[in-house]
mmCIF file of C-alpha atoms in Angstrom:
data_model
loop_
_atom_site.group_PDB
_atom_site.id
_atom_site.type_symbol
_atom_site.label_atom_id
_atom_site.label_comp_id
_atom_site.label_asym_id
_atom_site.label_seq_id
_atom_site.Cartn_x
_atom_site.Cartn_y
_atom_site.Cartn_z
ATOM 1 C CA MET A 1 106.215 101.397 55.243
ATOM 2 C CA THR A 2 108.921 100.551 52.316
ATOM 3 C CA MET A 3 112.068 98.551 53.251
ATOM 4 C CA ARG A 4 114.155 101.476 52.291
ATOM 5 C CA ARG A 5 111.910 103.502 54.874
ATOM 6 C CA TRP A 6 113.137 100.300 57.609
ATOM 7 C CA TRP A 7 116.068 99.852 57.344
ATOM 8 C CA CYS A 8 116.350 104.086 56.862
ATOM 9 C CA LEU A 9 114.300 104.954 60.607
ATOM 10 C CA ALA A 10 118.041 101.753 61.937
ATOM 11 C CA LEU A 11 120.175 103.770 61.152
ATOM 12 C CA VAL A 12 119.197 106.876 62.757
ATOM 13 C CA LEU A 13 118.421 105.034 65.357
ATOM 14 C CA PHE A 14 121.380 103.021 64.888
ATOM 15 C CA ALA A 15 122.845 106.473 65.345
ATOM 16 C CA LEU A 16 121.225 108.396 67.666
ATOM 17 C CA THR A 17 121.920 104.984 69.619
ATOM 18 C CA GLY A 18 125.836 104.939 69.018
ATOM 19 C CA CYS A 19 125.959 109.226 69.827
ATOM 20 C CA GLY A 20 124.307 108.190 73.298
ATOM 21 C CA LEU A 21 121.457 110.854 72.220
ATOM 22 C CA LEU A 22 118.701 107.686 72.975
ATOM 23 C CA LYS A 23 120.068 105.927 76.789
ATOM 24 C CA ASP A 24 118.923 102.280 78.026
ATOM 25 C CA THR A 25 117.505 103.003 80.653
ATOM 26 C CA ARG A 26 117.037 99.678 81.564
ATOM 27 C CA ILE A 27 117.438 99.115 85.510
ATOM 28 C CA ASP A 28 119.521 95.925 86.296
ATOM 29 C CA ALA A 29 119.341 96.589 90.061
ATOM 30 C CA LYS A 30 121.149 95.797 93.745
ATOM 31 C CA GLN A 31 119.193 95.029 96.885
ATOM 32 C CA SER A 32 121.885 97.891 97.802
ATOM 33 C CA ASP A 33 120.240 100.273 95.623
ATOM 34 C CA VAL A 34 117.384 99.540 96.856
ATOM 35 C CA THR A 35 117.394 99.136 100.653
ATOM 36 C CA GLY A 36 116.825 102.456 102.159
ATOM 37 C CA THR A 37 113.652 104.289 102.830
ATOM 38 C CA TRP A 38 112.129 106.075 99.852
ATOM 39 C CA ARG A 39 109.079 109.056 99.478
ATOM 40 C CA ASP A 40 107.120 110.259 96.871
ATOM 41 C CA PRO A 41 107.457 113.916 97.676
ATOM 42 C CA ASP A 42 103.744 114.472 96.163
ATOM 43 C CA THR A 43 101.940 112.615 99.185
ATOM 44 C CA GLY A 44 104.790 112.178 101.502
ATOM 45 C CA ILE A 45 103.882 108.961 101.205
ATOM 46 C CA GLU A 46 106.806 106.900 102.087
ATOM 47 C CA LEU A 47 108.264 103.280 101.581
ATOM 48 C CA VAL A 48 110.724 101.644 103.700
ATOM 49 C CA LEU A 49 112.677 98.294 101.865
ATOM 50 C CA SER A 50 114.847 97.040 104.475
ATOM 51 C CA GLU A 51 118.153 94.641 104.620
ATOM 52 C CA ALA A 52 116.179 91.648 106.003
ATOM 53 C CA MET A 53 114.015 91.732 103.354
ATOM 54 C CA THR A 54 110.652 93.514 104.870
ATOM 55 C CA PHE A 55 108.535 96.893 103.926
ATOM 56 C CA GLU A 56 106.714 99.542 105.385
ATOM 57 C CA THR A 57 104.191 101.106 103.913
ATOM 58 C CA SER A 58 102.977 104.786 105.412
ATOM 59 C CA ASP A 59 99.730 104.086 102.553
ATOM 60 C CA ALA A 60 99.349 100.782 100.399
ATOM 61 C CA ALA A 61 96.086 102.161 99.344
ATOM 62 C CA LEU A 62 98.266 105.307 97.705
ATOM 63 C CA TYR A 63 99.006 102.673 94.181
ATOM 64 C CA PHE A 64 95.655 101.154 93.945
ATOM 65 C CA ARG A 65 93.722 104.835 94.076
ATOM 66 C CA GLY A 66 92.863 104.893 90.097
ATOM 67 C CA CYS A 67 91.987 100.997 90.565
ATOM 68 C CA THR A 68 87.994 100.704 91.356
ATOM 69 C CA SER A 69 88.284 97.203 91.852
ATOM 70 C CA CYS A 70 91.189 97.415 94.681
ATOM 71 C CA LEU A 71 89.879 99.624 96.798
ATOM 72 C CA PRO A 72 85.283 100.563 98.066
ATOM 73 C CA GLU A 73 84.358 103.508 95.933
ATOM 74 C CA GLY A 74 85.487 107.022 97.120
ATOM 75 C CA PHE A 75 87.852 105.837 99.160
ATOM 76 C CA THR A 76 90.004 108.755 100.427
ATOM 77 C CA GLY A 77 91.875 107.054 103.539
ATOM 78 C CA THR A 78 95.547 105.718 103.944
ATOM 79 C CA VAL A 79 96.358 101.583 104.370
ATOM 80 C CA LYS A 80 99.499 101.198 105.726
ATOM 81 C CA GLY A 81 100.643 97.677 104.946
ATOM 82 C CA SER A 82 103.877 95.666 105.502
ATOM 83 C CA GLY A 83 105.301 92.720 104.718
ATOM 84 C CA THR A 84 107.827 90.985 103.327
ATOM 85 C CA TRP A 85 109.846 92.152 99.127
ATOM 86 C CA GLU A 86 112.162 90.616 96.290
ATOM 87 C CA LEU A 87 113.805 92.569 93.620
ATOM 88 C CA GLY A 88 113.295 90.699 90.582
ATOM 89 C CA PRO A 89 112.441 90.939 86.719
ATOM 90 C CA PRO A 90 108.553 92.422 85.487
ATOM 91 C CA THR A 91 105.734 90.293 87.532
ATOM 92 C CA GLY A 92 105.142 87.121 84.535
ATOM 93 C CA LYS A 93 109.058 87.326 83.556
ATOM 94 C CA LYS A 94 111.704 84.553 85.185
ATOM 95 C CA SER A 95 115.490 86.185 83.252
ATOM 96 C CA GLY A 96 116.239 90.060 82.777
ATOM 97 C CA PRO A 97 117.412 92.187 84.903
ATOM 98 C CA LYS A 98 116.122 93.232 88.509
ATOM 99 C CA ASN A 99 113.992 96.264 87.479
ATOM 100 C CA TYR A 100 111.298 95.601 90.117
ATOM 101 C CA VAL A 101 110.408 95.258 93.735
ATOM 102 C CA HIS A 102 107.352 93.243 94.162
ATOM 103 C CA LEU A 103 106.212 93.909 97.489
ATOM 104 C CA THR A 104 104.264 90.864 99.257
ATOM 105 C CA PHE A 105 102.037 92.149 101.796
ATOM 106 C CA THR A 106 101.400 90.337 105.459
ATOM 107 C CA LYS A 107 99.409 92.808 107.285
ATOM 108 C CA VAL A 108 96.870 95.387 106.216
ATOM 109 C CA GLU A 109 96.396 98.055 109.274
ATOM 110 C CA ASN A 110 92.002 97.784 107.812
ATOM 111 C CA ASP A 111 91.506 94.707 108.343
ATOM 112 C CA HIS A 112 88.620 94.884 106.730
ATOM 113 C CA LEU A 113 90.042 96.643 103.450
ATOM 114 C CA ALA A 114 92.178 94.027 103.450
ATOM 115 C CA LYS A 115 90.500 92.062 100.814
ATOM 116 C CA TYR A 116 90.587 95.255 98.824
ATOM 117 C CA ILE A 117 94.735 94.781 98.718
ATOM 118 C CA PRO A 118 95.787 92.531 95.698
ATOM 119 C CA SER A 119 98.790 90.280 97.834
ATOM 120 C CA THR A 120 101.997 91.443 95.507
ATOM 121 C CA LEU A 121 102.620 94.057 94.351
ATOM 122 C CA GLY A 122 105.450 95.559 91.000
ATOM 123 C CA VAL A 123 106.715 98.705 91.778
ATOM 124 C CA ARG A 124 110.155 99.438 88.302
ATOM 125 C CA VAL A 125 113.210 100.979 89.540
ATOM 126 C CA GLU A 126 114.146 103.147 86.684
ATOM 127 C CA ARG A 127 115.699 106.619 86.680
ATOM 128 C CA ASP A 128 114.012 109.887 85.966
ATOM 129 C CA PRO A 129 115.748 112.237 84.064
ATOM 130 C CA GLU A 130 118.473 113.716 85.467
ATOM 131 C CA GLY A 131 119.087 110.370 86.509
ATOM 132 C CA THR A 132 118.363 109.644 90.092
ATOM 133 C CA LEU A 133 117.294 106.434 90.577
ATOM 134 C CA VAL A 134 113.956 106.534 91.844
ATOM 135 C CA LEU A 135 110.923 103.462 92.212
ATOM 136 C CA SER A 136 107.783 104.368 90.809
ATOM 137 C CA ALA A 137 103.751 102.873 90.294
ATOM 138 C CA TYR A 138 100.822 103.088 88.278
ATOM 139 C CA ASP A 139 98.247 103.340 90.210
ATOM 140 C CA GLY A 140 95.824 102.045 88.096
ATOM 141 C CA ASN A 141 94.697 105.347 87.365
ATOM 142 C CA ALA A 142 93.346 104.623 83.328
ATOM 143 C CA GLU A 143 92.116 108.318 83.314
ATOM 144 C CA THR A 144 95.136 110.020 84.218
ATOM 145 C CA GLY A 145 97.552 107.366 83.801
ATOM 146 C CA TYR A 146 99.234 108.569 86.666
ATOM 147 C CA GLY A 147 102.301 107.094 88.161
ATOM 148 C CA HIS A 148 103.594 107.814 91.986
ATOM 149 C CA ILE A 149 107.609 108.210 92.037
ATOM 150 C CA LEU A 150 109.659 107.861 95.686
ATOM 151 C CA TYR A 151 112.732 109.243 95.859
ATOM 152 C CA LYS A 152 115.296 107.662 98.450
ATOM 153 C CA THR A 153 115.919 110.262 101.315
ATOM 154 C CA SER A 154 117.605 107.923 103.374
#
């Protein structure tokens, strides 16, 4: 791409951003933004984030369905889990917007499945196309690229 095209592209993006057509979707969440009960309307699975920085989920396996190294092949059940959570930047980043809820599992319902569930999971805090704050988790399925969206219910 020529230098002239780069400048034209930069000007177009600048103009769109200035007009509000391109929105900055990064969230810098506060604890009060994410504390409460979150539900995936497609699966009914819930994630409860308490003010005491603990969590419970009705199905920890939800986030790992497509990950063959995370669950036994053909696994279709549910795995209740609980632990602690914290708000921060994406895993591996030392600073930046607090747009991830990091779940650290301390208990998994089925002991024989505990070895399959990673001890820490990052769930992204973002806005859906309507502007509603949501939590999203990618289930590891490279074929479908499916992500689970959880909406705050209380």
